Tab-separated table of C-alpha atoms and ligand atoms in Angstrom:
chain	number	residue	atom	x	y	z
C	14	MET	CA	4.453	5.445	26.148
C	15	ASN	CA	1.351	3.750	24.708
C	16	ILE	CA	-0.091	5.323	21.577
C	17	LEU	CA	-3.483	4.435	20.139
C	18	GLY	CA	-3.180	4.715	16.342
C	19	LEU	CA	-6.154	5.183	14.008
C	20	GLU	CA	-6.177	4.704	10.248
C	21	SER	CA	-9.140	5.395	7.959
C	22	SER	CA	-7.636	6.937	4.818
C	23	CYS	CA	-9.010	4.454	2.296
C	24	ASP	CA	-10.994	1.233	2.699
C	25	GLU	CA	-9.593	-0.166	5.919
C	26	THR	CA	-10.757	0.934	9.370
C	27	ALA	CA	-7.875	0.191	11.702
C	28	ALA	CA	-6.876	0.783	15.313
C	29	ALA	CA	-3.748	-0.361	17.130
C	30	VAL	CA	-1.880	0.215	20.355
C	31	VAL	CA	1.909	0.461	20.077
C	32	SER	CA	4.278	0.952	22.976
C	33	ASP	CA	7.274	3.305	22.468
C	34	GLY	CA	6.933	3.084	18.692
C	35	ARG	CA	8.191	-0.509	18.802
C	36	GLN	CA	6.007	-3.054	20.470
C	37	VAL	CA	2.628	-3.798	18.887
C	38	LEU	CA	0.218	-4.559	21.742
C	39	SER	CA	-2.809	-4.844	19.444
C	40	SER	CA	-3.620	-4.234	15.796
C	41	VAL	CA	-7.166	-4.555	14.494
C	42	VAL	CA	-8.088	-4.043	10.832
C	43	ALA	CA	-11.668	-4.111	9.505
C	44	SER	CA	-11.504	-4.497	5.759
C	45	GLN	CA	-14.246	-3.203	3.465
C	46	VAL	CA	-13.324	-5.525	0.611
C	47	GLU	CA	-16.781	-7.099	0.576
C	48	THR	CA	-18.428	-3.670	0.228
C	49	HIS	CA	-16.286	-2.584	-2.717
C	50	GLU	CA	-15.564	-5.840	-4.532
C	51	ARG	CA	-18.638	-5.751	-6.763
C	52	TYR	CA	-17.543	-2.313	-8.018
C	53	GLY	CA	-13.978	-3.493	-8.668
C	54	GLY	CA	-12.554	-0.577	-6.680
C	55	VAL	CA	-13.148	1.671	-3.685
C	56	VAL	CA	-16.359	3.757	-3.760
C	57	PRO	CA	-15.647	6.840	-1.578
C	58	GLU	CA	-19.202	7.380	-0.250
C	59	LEU	CA	-19.525	3.738	0.767
C	60	ALA	CA	-16.079	3.848	2.373
C	61	SER	CA	-17.002	6.755	4.707
C	62	ARG	CA	-20.204	5.017	5.737
C	63	GLU	CA	-18.358	1.784	6.500
C	64	HIS	CA	-15.729	3.657	8.547
C	65	LEU	CA	-18.523	5.192	10.646
C	66	ARG	CA	-19.957	1.749	11.265
C	67	ALA	CA	-16.621	0.144	12.102
C	68	ILE	CA	-14.640	2.716	14.057
C	69	VAL	CA	-16.131	2.214	17.539
C	70	PRO	CA	-15.979	-1.603	17.585
C	71	VAL	CA	-12.498	-1.595	16.021
C	72	VAL	CA	-11.130	0.844	18.633
C	73	ASP	CA	-12.870	-1.064	21.447
C	74	GLN	CA	-11.229	-4.277	20.315
C	75	ALA	CA	-7.768	-2.711	20.019
C	76	LEU	CA	-8.056	-1.143	23.487
C	77	ALA	CA	-9.345	-4.355	25.063
C	78	GLN	CA	-6.590	-6.469	23.523
C	79	ALA	CA	-3.819	-4.099	24.567
C	80	ASN	CA	-5.336	-3.477	28.011
C	81	VAL	CA	-2.937	-0.648	28.959
C	82	PRO	CA	-3.438	3.041	29.790
C	83	ILE	CA	-3.323	5.162	26.608
C	84	ASP	CA	-0.975	8.167	26.680
C	85	ALA	CA	-1.704	9.705	23.259
C	86	VAL	CA	-3.831	9.169	20.166
C	87	ALA	CA	-2.414	9.295	16.623
C	88	VAL	CA	-4.429	9.521	13.442
C	89	THR	CA	-3.826	9.533	9.706
C	90	GLN	CA	-4.273	13.116	8.497
C	91	GLY	CA	-3.733	12.250	4.816
C	92	PRO	CA	-3.244	11.582	1.992
C	93	GLY	CA	-6.490	9.755	1.340
C	94	LEU	CA	-10.216	10.102	0.757
C	95	VAL	CA	-11.406	13.175	2.602
C	96	GLY	CA	-14.669	11.641	3.832
C	97	SER	CA	-12.815	8.588	5.113
C	98	LEU	CA	-10.059	10.617	6.780
C	99	LEU	CA	-12.697	12.735	8.557
C	100	VAL	CA	-14.083	9.710	10.393
C	101	GLY	CA	-10.723	8.810	11.954
C	102	ILE	CA	-9.793	12.439	12.647
C	103	THR	CA	-13.117	13.290	14.280
C	104	PHE	CA	-12.945	10.182	16.423
C	105	ALA	CA	-9.326	10.897	17.399
C	106	LYS	CA	-10.099	14.502	18.383
C	107	ALA	CA	-13.008	13.422	20.564
C	108	PHE	CA	-10.909	10.671	22.150
C	109	ALA	CA	-8.001	13.048	22.875
C	110	MET	CA	-10.314	15.678	24.323
C	111	ALA	CA	-12.310	13.266	26.467
C	112	ARG	CA	-9.180	11.703	27.935
C	113	GLY	CA	-7.098	14.869	28.062
C	114	ILE	CA	-4.256	13.295	26.058
C	115	PRO	CA	-2.228	14.600	23.090
C	116	LEU	CA	-3.380	14.221	19.487
C	117	ILE	CA	-0.675	13.383	16.918
C	118	PRO	CA	-1.363	13.766	13.172
C	119	VAL	CA	0.473	11.298	10.922
C	120	ASN	CA	1.139	11.227	7.196
C	121	HIS	CA	-0.072	7.867	5.843
C	122	LEU	CA	3.101	7.448	3.757
C	123	GLU	CA	5.316	8.054	6.772
C	124	GLY	CA	3.208	5.343	8.387
C	125	HIS	CA	4.096	2.903	5.591
C	126	ILE	CA	7.796	3.687	6.141
C	127	HIS	CA	7.404	3.023	9.872
C	128	ALA	CA	5.754	-0.315	9.145
C	129	VAL	CA	9.306	-1.329	8.194
C	130	LEU	CA	11.172	0.621	10.900
C	131	LEU	CA	8.893	-0.913	13.518
C	132	GLU	CA	10.198	-4.381	12.706
C	133	HIS	CA	13.662	-3.351	11.501
C	134	PRO	CA	14.762	-0.598	13.889
C	135	GLU	CA	18.352	-1.275	12.831
C	136	THR	CA	17.635	0.295	9.388
C	137	GLU	CA	19.998	3.222	9.051
C	138	LEU	CA	19.066	6.567	7.544
C	139	PRO	CA	19.457	7.917	4.947
C	140	ALA	CA	17.530	5.184	3.192
C	141	LEU	CA	15.706	4.746	-0.083
C	142	ALA	CA	11.973	4.105	0.380
C	143	LEU	CA	9.569	2.740	-2.198
C	144	ILE	CA	5.931	3.007	-1.174
C	145	VAL	CA	3.898	0.906	-3.532
C	146	SER	CA	0.192	0.347	-2.939
C	147	GLY	CA	-3.241	0.786	-4.467
C	148	GLY	CA	-2.908	4.556	-4.166
C	149	HIS	CA	0.845	5.210	-4.358
C	150	THR	CA	3.999	4.381	-6.220
C	151	HIS	CA	6.512	6.825	-4.800
C	152	PHE	CA	10.263	6.751	-4.283
C	153	TYR	CA	11.723	8.846	-1.461
C	154	ARG	CA	15.109	9.522	-0.004
C	155	CYS	CA	14.478	9.443	3.775
C	156	GLU	CA	16.723	11.282	6.178
C	157	ALA	CA	16.641	11.778	9.925
C	158	ASN	CA	14.477	14.588	11.348
C	159	PHE	CA	11.494	13.791	9.126
C	160	ARG	CA	13.181	14.934	5.936
C	161	TYR	CA	11.950	13.282	2.764
C	162	GLU	CA	12.898	13.995	-0.804
C	163	LEU	CA	10.520	12.774	-3.508
C	164	LEU	CA	12.656	11.075	-6.183
C	165	SER	CA	9.985	9.785	-8.533
C	166	ARG	CA	6.357	8.775	-8.644
C	167	THR	CA	3.773	7.372	-10.970
C	168	ARG	CA	2.207	9.861	-13.359
C	169	ASP	CA	-1.034	7.902	-13.579
C	170	ASP	CA	-2.111	4.620	-11.964
C	171	ALA	CA	-0.389	3.264	-8.871
C	172	ALA	CA	1.107	-0.210	-9.269
C	173	GLY	CA	-1.581	-1.797	-7.054
C	174	GLU	CA	-4.264	-0.026	-9.078
C	175	ALA	CA	-2.761	-1.474	-12.269
C	176	TYR	CA	-2.903	-4.945	-10.715
C	177	ASP	CA	-6.521	-4.424	-9.653
C	178	LYS	CA	-7.604	-3.054	-13.051
C	179	VAL	CA	-5.851	-5.790	-15.043
C	180	ALA	CA	-7.321	-8.443	-12.744
C	181	LYS	CA	-10.792	-6.958	-13.167
C	182	LEU	CA	-10.577	-6.955	-16.922
C	183	LEU	CA	-9.421	-10.564	-16.922
C	184	GLY	CA	-12.395	-11.550	-14.737
C	185	TYR	CA	-10.728	-11.965	-11.334
C	186	ALA	CA	-12.107	-10.655	-8.041
C	187	TYR	CA	-11.076	-7.451	-6.232
C	188	PRO	CA	-8.421	-6.810	-5.024
C	189	GLY	CA	-6.662	-8.509	-7.900
C	190	GLY	CA	-3.047	-7.976	-6.826
C	191	PRO	CA	-2.789	-11.029	-4.576
C	192	ILE	CA	-4.587	-13.211	-7.171
C	193	LEU	CA	-2.299	-12.274	-10.067
C	194	ASP	CA	0.715	-12.720	-7.778
C	195	GLN	CA	-0.370	-16.289	-7.004
C	196	LEU	CA	-1.023	-17.126	-10.662
C	197	ALA	CA	2.140	-15.515	-12.073
C	198	PRO	CA	4.499	-18.426	-11.226
C	199	PHE	CA	2.488	-20.696	-13.565
C	200	GLY	CA	3.148	-18.561	-16.644
C	201	ASN	CA	6.107	-17.599	-18.814
C	202	PRO	CA	7.234	-14.080	-17.807
C	203	LYS	CA	8.916	-13.565	-21.193
C	204	ALA	CA	5.883	-14.485	-23.320
C	205	VAL	CA	4.368	-10.998	-23.753
C	206	LYS	CA	6.501	-7.896	-24.312
C	207	PHE	CA	5.156	-4.586	-23.029
C	208	THR	CA	6.436	-1.315	-24.435
C	209	ARG	CA	7.626	0.890	-21.602
C	210	ALA	CA	6.458	4.481	-21.287
C	211	LYS	CA	8.990	7.206	-22.191
C	212	MET	CA	8.843	10.009	-19.668
C	213	SER	CA	9.203	13.684	-20.410
C	214	GLY	CA	10.633	15.658	-17.486
C	215	ASN	CA	11.802	13.317	-14.744
C	216	SER	CA	12.698	10.243	-16.805
C	217	LEU	CA	12.569	8.094	-13.674
C	218	ASP	CA	8.885	8.774	-13.047
C	219	LEU	CA	6.637	5.789	-13.688
C	220	SER	CA	3.521	5.144	-15.725
C	221	PHE	CA	1.355	2.044	-15.522
C	222	SER	CA	-1.697	3.033	-17.540
C	223	GLY	CA	-0.026	2.038	-20.831
C	224	ILE	CA	0.623	-1.476	-19.534
C	225	LYS	CA	-3.010	-1.733	-18.491
C	226	THR	CA	-4.132	-0.600	-21.957
C	227	ALA	CA	-1.758	-3.122	-23.551
C	228	VAL	CA	-3.440	-5.884	-21.553
C	229	LEU	CA	-6.833	-4.615	-22.731
C	230	ARG	CA	-5.662	-4.722	-26.388
C	231	TRP	CA	-4.257	-8.213	-25.821
C	232	THR	CA	-7.643	-9.441	-24.590
C	233	GLU	CA	-9.485	-7.661	-27.418
C	234	ALA	CA	-7.270	-9.372	-29.983
C	235	ARG	CA	-8.476	-12.731	-28.666
C	236	ASP	CA	-11.899	-14.199	-28.261
C	237	MET	CA	-11.898	-14.222	-24.474
C	238	GLN	CA	-15.467	-13.426	-23.464
C	239	ALA	CA	-16.386	-16.960	-22.437
C	240	GLU	CA	-13.107	-17.441	-20.580
C	241	VAL	CA	-13.496	-14.170	-18.643
C	242	ALA	CA	-17.198	-14.814	-17.907
C	243	ALA	CA	-16.364	-18.269	-16.537
C	244	ARG	CA	-13.902	-16.715	-14.079
C	245	ARG	CA	-16.356	-13.982	-13.062
C	246	ALA	CA	-18.884	-16.697	-12.202
C	247	LEU	CA	-16.558	-18.349	-9.667
C	248	VAL	CA	-17.511	-17.739	-6.029
C	249	ARG	CA	-14.548	-17.424	-3.660
C	250	PRO	CA	-12.430	-19.789	-5.769
C	251	THR	CA	-9.347	-21.573	-4.461
C	252	LEU	CA	-6.008	-21.088	-6.186
C	253	ALA	CA	-6.406	-24.515	-7.838
C	254	GLU	CA	-9.833	-23.485	-9.214
C	255	LEU	CA	-8.464	-20.169	-10.477
C	256	ARG	CA	-5.583	-21.898	-12.146
C	257	ALA	CA	-7.900	-24.457	-13.753
C	258	ALA	CA	-10.017	-21.575	-15.086
C	259	THR	CA	-6.972	-19.807	-16.580
C	260	PRO	CA	-5.618	-21.160	-19.896
C	261	GLN	CA	-1.866	-21.083	-20.461
C	262	PRO	CA	-1.784	-17.969	-22.719
C	263	THR	CA	-3.538	-15.980	-19.979
C	264	LEU	CA	-1.147	-17.353	-17.350
C	265	ASP	CA	1.714	-16.232	-19.608
C	266	LEU	CA	0.165	-12.770	-19.911
C	267	ILE	CA	-0.164	-12.508	-16.108
C	268	ALA	CA	3.429	-13.651	-15.569
C	269	SER	CA	4.664	-11.118	-18.144
C	270	PHE	CA	2.586	-8.331	-16.585
C	271	GLN	CA	3.976	-9.102	-13.140
C	272	ALA	CA	7.562	-9.308	-14.454
C	273	THR	CA	7.154	-5.917	-16.144
C	274	ILE	CA	5.823	-4.229	-12.992
C	275	ILE	CA	8.626	-5.738	-10.888
C	276	ASP	CA	11.229	-4.615	-13.397
C	277	GLU	CA	9.808	-1.084	-13.533
C	278	LEU	CA	10.071	-0.865	-9.742
C	279	LEU	CA	13.387	-2.594	-9.123
C	280	SER	CA	15.240	-0.992	-12.036
C	281	ARG	CA	14.575	2.333	-10.289
C	282	VAL	CA	15.638	0.944	-6.923
C	283	ARG	CA	18.965	0.118	-8.598
C	284	VAL	CA	19.366	3.548	-10.204
C	285	PHE	CA	18.509	5.496	-7.040
C	286	ALA	CA	20.585	3.278	-4.758
C	287	GLU	CA	23.625	3.664	-7.038
C	288	ASP	CA	23.204	7.357	-7.870
C	289	LEU	CA	22.502	8.434	-4.304
C	290	ASP	CA	24.832	5.904	-2.733
C	291	LEU	CA	22.104	4.410	-0.532
C	292	THR	CA	22.438	0.822	0.644
C	293	ASN	CA	19.378	0.676	2.922
C	294	VAL	CA	16.153	0.189	1.023
C	295	ILE	CA	12.631	0.108	2.474
C	296	ILE	CA	9.789	-1.315	0.391
C	297	SER	CA	6.308	-0.931	1.878
C	298	GLY	CA	2.615	-0.702	0.970
C	299	GLY	CA	0.151	-3.356	-0.198
C	300	VAL	CA	2.161	-4.353	-3.298
C	301	ALA	CA	5.151	-5.048	-1.006
C	302	CYS	CA	3.266	-8.299	-0.223
C	303	ASN	CA	4.032	-9.432	-3.776
C	304	ALA	CA	6.014	-12.664	-3.627
C	305	GLY	CA	7.652	-12.088	-7.007
C	306	LEU	CA	8.749	-8.580	-6.003
C	307	ARG	CA	10.159	-9.823	-2.691
C	308	ALA	CA	12.104	-12.635	-4.326
C	309	ALA	CA	13.558	-10.373	-7.033
C	310	ALA	CA	14.415	-7.627	-4.508
C	311	ARG	CA	16.293	-10.083	-2.320
C	312	ARG	CA	18.655	-10.755	-5.221
C	313	LEU	CA	19.767	-7.093	-5.327
C	314	PRO	CA	22.993	-6.182	-3.535
C	315	TYR	CA	21.337	-3.861	-0.990
C	316	ASP	CA	19.936	-4.131	2.500
C	317	ILE	CA	16.288	-4.399	1.533
C	318	SER	CA	13.607	-4.515	4.241
C	319	PHE	CA	9.950	-5.352	3.785
C	320	PRO	CA	7.289	-5.344	6.504
C	321	THR	CA	5.576	-8.638	7.316
C	322	PRO	CA	2.525	-8.929	5.032
C	323	LYS	CA	0.006	-7.859	7.690
C	324	LEU	CA	1.946	-4.624	8.210
C	325	SER	CA	2.437	-4.095	4.449
C	326	THR	CA	-1.200	-3.335	3.735
C	327	ASP	CA	-2.998	-0.501	5.517
C	328	ASN	CA	-3.012	-0.846	9.297
C	329	ALA	CA	-2.891	1.406	12.365
C	330	ALA	CA	0.206	-0.055	14.042
C	331	MET	CA	2.298	1.792	11.442
C	332	ILE	CA	0.458	5.032	12.296
C	333	ALA	CA	1.078	4.640	16.037
C	334	ALA	CA	4.731	3.747	15.332
C	335	ALA	CA	5.256	6.799	13.100
C	336	ALA	CA	3.591	9.007	15.729
C	337	TYR	CA	6.103	8.201	18.455
C	338	PRO	CA	9.113	10.142	17.077
C	339	ARG	CA	6.738	12.911	15.969
C	340	PHE	CA	5.418	13.179	19.525
C	341	LEU	CA	8.956	13.285	20.942
C	342	ALA	CA	9.660	16.173	18.537
C	343	GLY	CA	6.545	18.006	19.761
C	344	HIS	CA	4.432	17.519	16.643
C	345	THR	CA	0.978	17.463	18.193
C	346	ALA	CA	-2.269	19.025	16.961
C	347	GLY	CA	-5.266	20.766	18.449
C	348	PRO	CA	-9.022	20.434	17.862
C	349	ASP	CA	-8.706	22.366	14.596
C	350	LEU	CA	-6.948	19.397	12.889
C	351	ARG	CA	-8.304	18.939	9.350
C	352	PRO	CA	-7.838	16.139	6.801
C	353	LYS	CA	-5.310	16.751	4.019
C	354	ALA	CA	-6.411	14.687	1.039
C	355	ASN	CA	-3.159	15.452	-0.833
C	356	PHE	CA	-0.821	15.577	2.157
C	357	SER	CA	2.680	15.449	0.695
C	358	LEU	CA	5.538	13.786	2.553
C	359	ALA	CA	8.332	15.747	0.924
J	410	KG4	O1	-1.486	-0.434	1.131
J	410	KG4	P1	-2.821	-0.976	0.719
J	410	KG4	O2	-3.532	-1.891	1.675
J	410	KG4	O3	-3.838	0.168	0.464
J	410	KG4	C1	-3.509	1.343	-0.190
J	410	KG4	O4	-3.022	2.292	0.494
J	410	KG4	O5	-3.713	1.335	-1.426
J	410	KG4	O6	-2.620	-1.664	-0.710
J	410	KG4	C2	-3.659	-2.337	-1.396
J	410	KG4	C3	-3.153	-2.656	-2.801
J	410	KG4	C4	-4.221	-3.234	-3.720
J	410	KG4	O7	-4.132	-2.579	-4.968
J	410	KG4	C5	-3.825	-4.695	-3.838
J	410	KG4	O8	-4.203	-5.285	-5.077
J	410	KG4	C6	-2.314	-4.608	-3.717
J	410	KG4	O9	-2.102	-3.628	-2.730
J	410	KG4	N1	-1.724	-5.891	-3.321
J	410	KG4	C7	-0.907	-6.615	-4.119
J	410	KG4	C8	-0.594	-7.794	-3.410
J	410	KG4	N2	-1.209	-7.733	-2.190
J	410	KG4	C9	-1.904	-6.557	-2.158
J	410	KG4	N3	-0.442	-6.369	-5.351
J	410	KG4	C10	0.371	-7.285	-5.904
J	410	KG4	N4	0.718	-8.442	-5.293
J	410	KG4	C11	0.264	-8.739	-4.052
J	410	KG4	N5	0.610	-9.876	-3.465
J	411	ZN	ZN1	-1.559	2.645	2.264
C-alpha cells in the first residue's frame, strides 16, 4: 500500500511516498529557513504563504520520484500553526476526493515517533519516547493500539526554541541549534553553572526559559556588543569561521548550555526508564540531531533509537509511516477534516 504523506505544520513543506509504512520511495522537504531567518524564528503569516507556494511542486516531485500508484493520502492534522496546517489539509482533501482514495489524519508527534519505527521496526512497545524539537519537549509512554501517556513536558520554551533563542542572542544565524551543537565540543562544559528550575506539580516537567535568561544575564555582565555584532555580520560562515569569531569564554558558555540541556533531557530518560521499567527508548524531533545528545544517550544502559538526521527534523515520510497502522485500524477522515492546532497525543 503506497501512502502519500503531507506535512505543513510549521516551516517545512514536505511530501513523501511510503510503501506499507516501511519503505520510503520518496521524501521531499522544502525548507523556509531563508524566509524566517532574518526574524530569528518562524513568522506564521509568512509560513502559510510559503506553504501555498511550495505544496504543488513538492507533491509533484515526491510523486514523480516514487512513480507508483497512490492508494491513500495522509496529512498532519496538528499540532502546529493553524494557517500552515490548513494548506496541507486542504490539499490532501482535494487530492483524496479527486482520486477517490482514503484520507488519513495524522498527529505530528505520532509522526515523529514513526520516524524512528520506520527505520527500527524491531523497537518493542511499550517504549519511552522523547520528542524534542523547536516546538516540543514531551516525554510519552507509548503502548500498542495508539495509546500514549504524557509523562512530562516543558512548561515554557521547547529545547530547540531555547537553542534558537540563545544562538540569536549570541549573534548566530537561525536555526541556531545545529550551530551551537557544532561549536560545543570546543568549549568546557563545566565552565558555567546554570541553576535548574524547581517545578511545582509534576516535578519532572521541564523549563528552559530560565536557562535562556541566564545566558542573557551572562552576556549582559560582559562587554559583548562588538563580538556579537561581528558574528551577525558573517554571511553563511563555515564552522572554522564561526569558531574563529567565537572567543573561548563564549565557547565555554555554549558547551555548558548544551551540557545542561542534555542533562535535563537524559536525567529524565533515566528516571522514566527506571520507574516505568522501560528499556526501549525513542528520541525524535529536530534536537535529536544533536551530536552531543546522541553520544551521551548511547552511554545509557537502554535500547535507544534515533532517526537518521533527515528523518529527525520535520518531514512527510514520518507522516506516511504513521498513517499506515492508522489506516489498517480504520482511522480515516472525510471532507470535514479540520486542523487541530493543539492536537494532543495522549
Ligand atoms: O523537528 P523540527 O524540524 O521542527 C519542529 O517541529 O520544531 O526541529 C527544529 C528544531 C530547531 O529548533 C533547531 O534549532 C533544532 O531543531 N535542531 C537542533 C539541532 N538540529 C536541529 N538543536 C540542537 N542541536 C542540533 N544539532
Ligand atoms: Zn516536528
